[in-house]
mmCIF file of C-alpha atoms in Angstrom:
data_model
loop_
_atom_site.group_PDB
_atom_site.id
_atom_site.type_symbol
_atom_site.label_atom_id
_atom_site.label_comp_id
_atom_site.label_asym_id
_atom_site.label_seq_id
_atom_site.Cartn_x
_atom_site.Cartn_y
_atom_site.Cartn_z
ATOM 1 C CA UNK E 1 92.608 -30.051 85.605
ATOM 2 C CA UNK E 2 91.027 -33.319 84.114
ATOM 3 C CA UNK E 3 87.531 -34.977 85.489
ATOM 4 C CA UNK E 4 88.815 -37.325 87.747
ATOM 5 C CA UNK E 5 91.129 -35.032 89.569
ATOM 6 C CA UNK E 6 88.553 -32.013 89.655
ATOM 7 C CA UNK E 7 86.124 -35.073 91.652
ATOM 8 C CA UNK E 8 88.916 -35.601 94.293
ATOM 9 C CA UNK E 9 88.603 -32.268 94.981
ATOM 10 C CA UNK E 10 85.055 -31.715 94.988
ATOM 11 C CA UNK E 11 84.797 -34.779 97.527
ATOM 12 C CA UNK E 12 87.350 -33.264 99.934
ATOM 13 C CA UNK E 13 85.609 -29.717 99.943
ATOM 14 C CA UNK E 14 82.511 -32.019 100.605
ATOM 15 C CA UNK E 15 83.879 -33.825 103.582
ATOM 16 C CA UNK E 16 85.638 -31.391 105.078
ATOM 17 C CA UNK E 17 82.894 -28.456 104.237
ATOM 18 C CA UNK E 18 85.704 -25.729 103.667
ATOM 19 C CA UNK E 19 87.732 -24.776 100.888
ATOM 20 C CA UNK E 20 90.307 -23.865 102.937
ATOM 21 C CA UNK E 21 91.306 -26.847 104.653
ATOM 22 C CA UNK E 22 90.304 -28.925 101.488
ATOM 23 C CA UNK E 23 92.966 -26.812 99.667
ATOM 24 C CA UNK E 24 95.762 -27.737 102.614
ATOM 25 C CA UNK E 25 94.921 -31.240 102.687
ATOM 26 C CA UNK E 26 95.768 -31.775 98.528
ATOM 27 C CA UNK E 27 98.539 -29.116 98.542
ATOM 28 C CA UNK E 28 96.638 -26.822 96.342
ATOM 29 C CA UNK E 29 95.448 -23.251 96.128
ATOM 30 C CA UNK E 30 92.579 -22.181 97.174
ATOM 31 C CA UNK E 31 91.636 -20.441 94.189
ATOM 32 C CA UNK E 32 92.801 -23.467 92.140
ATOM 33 C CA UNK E 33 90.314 -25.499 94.742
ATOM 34 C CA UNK E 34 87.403 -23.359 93.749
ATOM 35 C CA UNK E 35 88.072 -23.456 90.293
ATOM 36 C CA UNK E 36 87.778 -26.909 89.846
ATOM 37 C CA UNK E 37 84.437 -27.065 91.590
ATOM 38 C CA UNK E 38 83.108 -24.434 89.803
ATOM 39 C CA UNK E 39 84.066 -25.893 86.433
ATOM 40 C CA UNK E 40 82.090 -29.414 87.861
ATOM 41 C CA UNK E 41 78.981 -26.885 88.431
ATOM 42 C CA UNK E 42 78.877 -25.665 84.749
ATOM 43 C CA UNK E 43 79.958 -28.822 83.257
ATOM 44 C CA UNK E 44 77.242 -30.560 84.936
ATOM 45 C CA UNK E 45 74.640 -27.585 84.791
ATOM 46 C CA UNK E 46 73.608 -27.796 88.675
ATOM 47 C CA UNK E 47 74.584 -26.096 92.410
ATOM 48 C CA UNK E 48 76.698 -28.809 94.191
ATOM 49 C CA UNK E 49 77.855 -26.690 97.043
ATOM 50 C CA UNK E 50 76.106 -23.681 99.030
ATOM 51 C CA UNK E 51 78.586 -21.170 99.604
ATOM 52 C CA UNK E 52 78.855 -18.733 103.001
ATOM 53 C CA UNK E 53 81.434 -16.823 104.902
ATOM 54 C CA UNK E 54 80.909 -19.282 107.647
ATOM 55 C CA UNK E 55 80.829 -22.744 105.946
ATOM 56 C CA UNK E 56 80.302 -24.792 102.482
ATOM 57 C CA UNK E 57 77.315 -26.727 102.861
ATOM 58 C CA UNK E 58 75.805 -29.768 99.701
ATOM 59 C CA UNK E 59 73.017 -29.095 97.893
ATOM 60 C CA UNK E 60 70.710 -32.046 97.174
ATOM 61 C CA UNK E 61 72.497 -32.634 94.096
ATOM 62 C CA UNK E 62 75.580 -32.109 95.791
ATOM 63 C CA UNK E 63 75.239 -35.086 98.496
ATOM 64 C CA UNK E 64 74.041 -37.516 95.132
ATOM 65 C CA UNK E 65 77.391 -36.494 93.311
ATOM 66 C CA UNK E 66 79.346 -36.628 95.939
ATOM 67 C CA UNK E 67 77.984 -40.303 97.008
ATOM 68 C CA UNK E 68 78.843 -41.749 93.001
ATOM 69 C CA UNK E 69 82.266 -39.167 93.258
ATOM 70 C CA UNK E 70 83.288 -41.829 96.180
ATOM 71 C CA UNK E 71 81.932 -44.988 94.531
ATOM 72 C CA UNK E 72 83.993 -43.841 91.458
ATOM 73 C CA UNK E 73 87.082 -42.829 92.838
ATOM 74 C CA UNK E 74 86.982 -46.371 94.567
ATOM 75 C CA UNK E 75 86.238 -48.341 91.602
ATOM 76 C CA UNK E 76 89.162 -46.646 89.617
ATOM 77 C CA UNK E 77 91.719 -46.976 92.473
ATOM 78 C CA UNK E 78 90.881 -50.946 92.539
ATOM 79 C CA UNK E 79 91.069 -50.848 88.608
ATOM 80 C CA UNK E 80 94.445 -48.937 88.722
ATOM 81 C CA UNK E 81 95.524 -51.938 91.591
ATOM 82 C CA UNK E 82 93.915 -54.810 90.327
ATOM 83 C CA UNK E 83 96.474 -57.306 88.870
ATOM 84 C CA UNK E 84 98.758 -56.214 92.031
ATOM 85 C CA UNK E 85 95.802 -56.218 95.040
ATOM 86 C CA UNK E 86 96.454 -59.033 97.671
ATOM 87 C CA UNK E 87 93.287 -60.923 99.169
ATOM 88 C CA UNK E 88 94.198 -59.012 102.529
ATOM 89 C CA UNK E 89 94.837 -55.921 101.577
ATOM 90 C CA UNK E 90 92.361 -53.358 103.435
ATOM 91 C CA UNK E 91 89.166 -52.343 101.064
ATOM 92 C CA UNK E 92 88.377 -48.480 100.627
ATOM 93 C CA UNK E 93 85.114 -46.842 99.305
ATOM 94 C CA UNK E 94 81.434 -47.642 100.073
ATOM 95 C CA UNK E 95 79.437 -50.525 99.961
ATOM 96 C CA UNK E 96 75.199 -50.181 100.084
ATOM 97 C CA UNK E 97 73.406 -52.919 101.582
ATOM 98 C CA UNK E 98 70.039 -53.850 102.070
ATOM 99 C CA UNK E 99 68.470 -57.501 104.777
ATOM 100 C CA UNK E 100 66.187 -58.321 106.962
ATOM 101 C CA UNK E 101 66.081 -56.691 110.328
ATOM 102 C CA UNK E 102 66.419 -60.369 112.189
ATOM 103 C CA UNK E 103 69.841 -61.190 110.347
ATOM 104 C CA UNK E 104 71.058 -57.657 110.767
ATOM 105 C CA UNK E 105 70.492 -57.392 114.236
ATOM 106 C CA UNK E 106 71.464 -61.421 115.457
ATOM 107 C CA UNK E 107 74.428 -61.896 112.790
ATOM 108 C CA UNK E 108 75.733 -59.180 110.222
ATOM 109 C CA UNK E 109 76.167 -56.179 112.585
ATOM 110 C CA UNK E 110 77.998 -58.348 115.881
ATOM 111 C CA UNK E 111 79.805 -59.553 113.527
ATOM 112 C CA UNK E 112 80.844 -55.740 111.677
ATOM 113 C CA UNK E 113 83.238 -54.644 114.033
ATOM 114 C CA UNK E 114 85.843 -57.151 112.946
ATOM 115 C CA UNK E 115 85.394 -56.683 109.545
ATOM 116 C CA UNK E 116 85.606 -53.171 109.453
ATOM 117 C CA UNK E 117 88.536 -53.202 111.614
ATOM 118 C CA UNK E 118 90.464 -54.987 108.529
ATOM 119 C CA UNK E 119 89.187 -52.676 106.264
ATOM 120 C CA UNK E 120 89.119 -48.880 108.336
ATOM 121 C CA UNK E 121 88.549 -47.383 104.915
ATOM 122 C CA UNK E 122 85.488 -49.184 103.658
ATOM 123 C CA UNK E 123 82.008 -47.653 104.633
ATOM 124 C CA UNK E 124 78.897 -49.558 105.086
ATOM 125 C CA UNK E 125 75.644 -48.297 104.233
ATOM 126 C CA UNK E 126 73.563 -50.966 105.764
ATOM 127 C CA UNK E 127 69.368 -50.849 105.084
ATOM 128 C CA UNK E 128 66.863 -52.647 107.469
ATOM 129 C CA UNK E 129 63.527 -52.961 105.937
ATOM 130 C CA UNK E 130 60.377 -55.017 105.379
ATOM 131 C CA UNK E 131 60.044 -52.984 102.012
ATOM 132 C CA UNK E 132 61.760 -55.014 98.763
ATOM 133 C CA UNK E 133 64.097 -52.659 98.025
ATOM 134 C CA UNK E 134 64.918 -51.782 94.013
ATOM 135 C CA UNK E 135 68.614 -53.117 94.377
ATOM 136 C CA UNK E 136 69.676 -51.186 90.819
ATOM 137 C CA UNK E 137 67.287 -48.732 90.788
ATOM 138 C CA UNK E 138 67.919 -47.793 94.592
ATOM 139 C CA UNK E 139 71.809 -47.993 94.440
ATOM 140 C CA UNK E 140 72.587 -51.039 96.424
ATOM 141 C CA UNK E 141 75.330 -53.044 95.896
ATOM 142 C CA UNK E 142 74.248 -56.341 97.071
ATOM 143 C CA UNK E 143 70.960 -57.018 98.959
ATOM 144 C CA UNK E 144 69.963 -60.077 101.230
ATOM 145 C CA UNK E 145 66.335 -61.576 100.698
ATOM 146 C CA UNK E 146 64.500 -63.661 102.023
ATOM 147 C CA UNK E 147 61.454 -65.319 99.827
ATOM 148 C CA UNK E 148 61.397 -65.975 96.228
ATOM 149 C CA UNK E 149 62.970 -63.544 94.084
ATOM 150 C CA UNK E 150 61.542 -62.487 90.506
ATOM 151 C CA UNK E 151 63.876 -58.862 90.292
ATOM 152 C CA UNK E 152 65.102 -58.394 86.499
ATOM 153 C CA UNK E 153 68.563 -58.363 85.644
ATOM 154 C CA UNK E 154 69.997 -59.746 89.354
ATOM 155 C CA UNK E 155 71.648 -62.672 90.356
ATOM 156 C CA UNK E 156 70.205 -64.576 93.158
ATOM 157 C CA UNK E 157 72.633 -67.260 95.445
ATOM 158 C CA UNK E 158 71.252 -69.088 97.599
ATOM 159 C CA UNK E 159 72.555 -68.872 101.077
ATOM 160 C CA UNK E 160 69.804 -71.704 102.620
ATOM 161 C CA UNK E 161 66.488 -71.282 104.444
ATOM 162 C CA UNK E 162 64.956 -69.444 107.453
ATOM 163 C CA UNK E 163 63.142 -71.795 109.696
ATOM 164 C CA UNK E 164 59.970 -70.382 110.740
ATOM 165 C CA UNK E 165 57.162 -71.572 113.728
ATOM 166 C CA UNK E 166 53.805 -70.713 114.947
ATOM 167 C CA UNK E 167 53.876 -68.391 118.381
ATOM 168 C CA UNK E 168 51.455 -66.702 120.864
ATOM 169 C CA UNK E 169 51.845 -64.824 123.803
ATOM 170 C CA UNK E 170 50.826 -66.648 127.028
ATOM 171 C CA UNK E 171 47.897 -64.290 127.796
ATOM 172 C CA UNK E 172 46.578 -65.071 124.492
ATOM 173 C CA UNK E 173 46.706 -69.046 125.405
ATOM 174 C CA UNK E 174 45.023 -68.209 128.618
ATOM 175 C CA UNK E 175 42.266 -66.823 126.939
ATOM 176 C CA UNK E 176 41.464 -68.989 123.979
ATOM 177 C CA UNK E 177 43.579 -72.006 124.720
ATOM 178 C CA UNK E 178 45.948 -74.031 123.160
ATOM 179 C CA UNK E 179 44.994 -74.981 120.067
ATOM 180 C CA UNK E 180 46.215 -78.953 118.880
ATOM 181 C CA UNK E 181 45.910 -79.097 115.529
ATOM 182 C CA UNK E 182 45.030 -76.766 112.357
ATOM 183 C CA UNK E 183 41.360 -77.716 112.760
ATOM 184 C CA UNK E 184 40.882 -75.523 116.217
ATOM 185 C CA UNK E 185 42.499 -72.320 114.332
ATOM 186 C CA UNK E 186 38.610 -71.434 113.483
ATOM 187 C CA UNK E 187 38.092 -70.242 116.711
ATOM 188 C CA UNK E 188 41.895 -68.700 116.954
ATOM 189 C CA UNK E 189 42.374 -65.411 115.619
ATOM 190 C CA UNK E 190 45.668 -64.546 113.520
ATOM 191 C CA UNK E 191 47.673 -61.794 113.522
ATOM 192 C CA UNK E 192 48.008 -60.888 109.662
ATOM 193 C CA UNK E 193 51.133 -59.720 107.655
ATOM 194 C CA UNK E 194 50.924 -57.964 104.406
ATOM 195 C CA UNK E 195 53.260 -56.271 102.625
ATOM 196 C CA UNK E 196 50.590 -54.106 100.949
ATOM 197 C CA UNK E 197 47.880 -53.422 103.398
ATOM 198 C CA UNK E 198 44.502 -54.172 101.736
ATOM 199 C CA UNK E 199 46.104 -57.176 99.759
ATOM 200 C CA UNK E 200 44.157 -60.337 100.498
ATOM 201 C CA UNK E 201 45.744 -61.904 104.077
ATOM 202 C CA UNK E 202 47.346 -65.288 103.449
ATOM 203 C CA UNK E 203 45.877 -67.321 105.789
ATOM 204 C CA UNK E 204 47.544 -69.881 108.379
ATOM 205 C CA UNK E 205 49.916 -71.651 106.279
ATOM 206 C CA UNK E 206 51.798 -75.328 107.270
ATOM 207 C CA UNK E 207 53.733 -78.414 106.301
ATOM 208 C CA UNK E 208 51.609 -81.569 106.664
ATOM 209 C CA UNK E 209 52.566 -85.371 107.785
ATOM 210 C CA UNK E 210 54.413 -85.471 104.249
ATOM 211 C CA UNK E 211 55.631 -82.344 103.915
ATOM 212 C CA UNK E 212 53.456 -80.643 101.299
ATOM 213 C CA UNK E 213 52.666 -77.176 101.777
ATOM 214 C CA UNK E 214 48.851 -76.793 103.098
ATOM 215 C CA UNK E 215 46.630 -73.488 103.784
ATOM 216 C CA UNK E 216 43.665 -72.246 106.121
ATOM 217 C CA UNK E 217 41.628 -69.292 105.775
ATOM 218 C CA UNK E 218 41.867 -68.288 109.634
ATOM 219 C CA UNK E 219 40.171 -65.003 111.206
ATOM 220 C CA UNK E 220 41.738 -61.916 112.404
ATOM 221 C CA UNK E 221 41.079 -58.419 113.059
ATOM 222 C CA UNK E 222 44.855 -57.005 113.050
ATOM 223 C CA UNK E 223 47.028 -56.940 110.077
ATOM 224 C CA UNK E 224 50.244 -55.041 109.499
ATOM 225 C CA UNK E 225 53.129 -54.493 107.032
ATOM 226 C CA UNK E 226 55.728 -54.760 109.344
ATOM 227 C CA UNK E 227 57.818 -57.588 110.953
ATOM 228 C CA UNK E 228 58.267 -55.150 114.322
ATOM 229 C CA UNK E 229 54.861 -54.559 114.399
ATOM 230 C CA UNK E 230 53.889 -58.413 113.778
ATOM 231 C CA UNK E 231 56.165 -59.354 116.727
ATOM 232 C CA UNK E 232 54.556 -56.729 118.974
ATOM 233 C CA UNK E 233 50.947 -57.744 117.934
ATOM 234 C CA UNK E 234 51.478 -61.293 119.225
ATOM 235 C CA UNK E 235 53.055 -60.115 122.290
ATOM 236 C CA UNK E 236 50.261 -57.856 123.334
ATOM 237 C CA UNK E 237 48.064 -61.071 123.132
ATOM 238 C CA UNK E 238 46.278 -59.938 119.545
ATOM 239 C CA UNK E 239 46.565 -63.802 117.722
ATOM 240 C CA UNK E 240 48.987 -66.253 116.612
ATOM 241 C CA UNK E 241 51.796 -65.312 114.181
ATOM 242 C CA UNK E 242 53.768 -67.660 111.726
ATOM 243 C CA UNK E 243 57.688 -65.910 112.041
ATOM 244 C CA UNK E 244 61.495 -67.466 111.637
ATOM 245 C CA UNK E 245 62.335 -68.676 114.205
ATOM 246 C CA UNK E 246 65.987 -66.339 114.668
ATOM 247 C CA UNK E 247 63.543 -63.324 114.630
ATOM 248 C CA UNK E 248 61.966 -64.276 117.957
ATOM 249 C CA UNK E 249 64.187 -66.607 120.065
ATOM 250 C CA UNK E 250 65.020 -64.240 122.313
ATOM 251 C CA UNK E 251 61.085 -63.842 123.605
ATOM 252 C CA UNK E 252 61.087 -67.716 123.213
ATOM 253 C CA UNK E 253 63.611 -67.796 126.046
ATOM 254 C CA UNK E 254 62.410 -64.872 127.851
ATOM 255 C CA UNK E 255 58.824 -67.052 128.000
ATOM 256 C CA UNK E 256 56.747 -64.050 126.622
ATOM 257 C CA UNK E 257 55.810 -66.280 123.514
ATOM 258 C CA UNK E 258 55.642 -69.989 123.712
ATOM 259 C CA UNK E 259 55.758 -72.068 120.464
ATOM 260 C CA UNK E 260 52.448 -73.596 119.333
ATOM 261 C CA UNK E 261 51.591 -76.402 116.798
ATOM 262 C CA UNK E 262 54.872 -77.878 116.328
ATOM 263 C CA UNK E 263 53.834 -81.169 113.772
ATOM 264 C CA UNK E 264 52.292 -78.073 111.722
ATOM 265 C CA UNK E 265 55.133 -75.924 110.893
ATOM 266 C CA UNK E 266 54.879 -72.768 108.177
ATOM 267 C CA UNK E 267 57.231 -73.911 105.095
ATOM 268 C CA UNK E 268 60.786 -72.442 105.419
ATOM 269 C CA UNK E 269 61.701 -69.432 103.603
ATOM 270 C CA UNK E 270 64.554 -69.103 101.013
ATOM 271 C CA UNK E 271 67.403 -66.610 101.827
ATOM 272 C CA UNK E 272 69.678 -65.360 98.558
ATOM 273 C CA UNK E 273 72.437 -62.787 98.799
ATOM 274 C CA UNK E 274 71.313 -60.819 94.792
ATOM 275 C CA UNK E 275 73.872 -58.575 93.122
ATOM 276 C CA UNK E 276 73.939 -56.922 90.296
ATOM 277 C CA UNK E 277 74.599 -58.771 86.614
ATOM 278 C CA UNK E 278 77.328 -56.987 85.818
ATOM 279 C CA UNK E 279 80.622 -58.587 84.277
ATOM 280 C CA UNK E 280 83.325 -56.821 86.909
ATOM 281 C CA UNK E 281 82.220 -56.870 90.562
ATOM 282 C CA UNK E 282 84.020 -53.836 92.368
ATOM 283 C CA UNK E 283 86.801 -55.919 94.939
ATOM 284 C CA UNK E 284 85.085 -54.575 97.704
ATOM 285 C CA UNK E 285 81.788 -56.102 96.687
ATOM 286 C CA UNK E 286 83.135 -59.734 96.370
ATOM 287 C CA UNK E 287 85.051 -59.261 99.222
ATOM 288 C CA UNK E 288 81.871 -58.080 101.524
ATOM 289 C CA UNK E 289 79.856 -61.168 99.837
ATOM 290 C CA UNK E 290 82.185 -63.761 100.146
ATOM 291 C CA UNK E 291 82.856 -62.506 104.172
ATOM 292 C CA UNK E 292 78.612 -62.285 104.253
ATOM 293 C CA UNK E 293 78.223 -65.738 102.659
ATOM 294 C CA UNK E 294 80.605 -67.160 104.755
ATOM 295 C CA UNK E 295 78.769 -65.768 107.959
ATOM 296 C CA UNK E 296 75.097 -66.334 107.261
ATOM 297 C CA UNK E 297 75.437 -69.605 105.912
ATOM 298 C CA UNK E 298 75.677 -71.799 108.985
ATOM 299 C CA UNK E 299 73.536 -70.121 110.057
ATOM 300 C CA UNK E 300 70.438 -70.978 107.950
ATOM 301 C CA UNK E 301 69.362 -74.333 107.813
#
């Protein structure tokens, strides 16, 4: 039994966690099923399965072979299909994806259903974080970002810009008032965001009467490292924050934060969709970026 067939059968065993119905499913025999994993094991010097009279569990090395079995087996079947493949025809494997929490929640993952619903056999691994993910290092296949990008050996397209304001809870106005112009933030406390705590905050940053980018050391006794936590900070009343827009409209409308300093807007930040430089993109992956360009794109300003 070559490589390639000896993976298909390691990933059944792996799904289905038996050996039995693994061998049923591929018309084999069980012994022949074992066999082939077995030979994987030595070739490969580790445990991939733990085996009991009640069920086949993955070791840890296990569940990271079987994850680059499937993104294998994908990639060949689109190489074995690719001067024949038809722009509609339904994707298979796994795609790994890392964005922002906002665009997840308000755009990509409403919009999911429909997509996977052309593609049944395509699985979406889809990352929320604040933390700048290692896009190669980390596995991903494509990641959204939003900010300037300096990651080696990516490329970065630019999808547009996130516009961002300055917001406070009303209990916070009540108490200090509403400030009128960046000169009254001395006596207005921010809510600071760092992606490293203990790095130096940033201060209240804004677009003045012609549009250059200005900054003010402002006070503040709360920062955090995360855009939840930033949210909720400002909500509780603990300072101003400086957020996109998209990321709080829905406690805009709801009147639990009001807008604040509008002629003093934070800059907009740069969104880019980064993949990996490498000459052949797997179909699925241009597919899933050209349907994800297509939908965030309108979107951003």
């Amino acid at each position: 039994m070559d490589q390639l067939q000896a993976m298909r059968v390691y990933v059944q065993v792996a799904k289905l966690g038996s050996f039995t119905q693994a061998a049923d499913n591929l018309g084999m025999l069980k012994a022949s099923v074992s066999n082939a994993v077995r030979q994987l094991e030595e070739q490969l010097g580790t445990r991939l399965l733990h085996r009991t009279t009640r069920k086949v569990q993955m070791t840890q090395d296990g569940q990271l072979f079987y994850e680059r079995c499937q993104d294998l087996l994908a990639d060949m079947e689109e190489l074995t299909t690719w001067f024949s493949r038809e722009e509609d025809q339904p994707l298979r494997g796994r795609l790994r994806v890392d964005m922002p929490l906002a665009l997840a929640r308000t755009l990509v993952i409403p919009a999911l259903p429909a997509f996977l619903q052309r593609h049944p056999q395509l699985e979406i691994e889809l990352s929320s974080t604040d933390r700048r993910v290692d896009m190669v290092r980390e596995g991903f296949d494509c990641v959204v970002r939003v900010g300037n990008v300096h990651d080696q050996g990516v490329i970065a397209l630019p999808l547009g810009q996130m516009a961002q304001i300055n917001c406070a809870s009303p209990a916070y106005l009540e108490r200090h008032g509403l400030p009128q112009s960046p000169e009254d933030l001395a006596s207005h406390p921010l809510v600071h965001y760092a992606q490293s705590l203990g790095s130096r905050p940033t201060g209240f940053e804004y677009l003045d009467a012609e549009g250059q980018p200005q900054r003010r050391t402002v006070p503040g006794s709360v920062t955090v490292n995360n855009s939840d936590a930033y949210r909720q900070a400002a909500l509780a009343g603990l300072g101003i924050i400086q957020v996109p827009r998209r990321g709080v409209q829905r406690w805009l409308d709801s009147g639990d934060l009001v807008e604040i300093l509008p002629d003093h807007l934070p800059p907009p930040l740069p969104v880019f969709l980064l993949y990996a430089n490498r000459r052949h993109l797997p179909v699925r992956v241009r597919r899933f970026m050209t349907w994800l360009q297509a939908l965030l794109q309108p979107a951003l300003s």
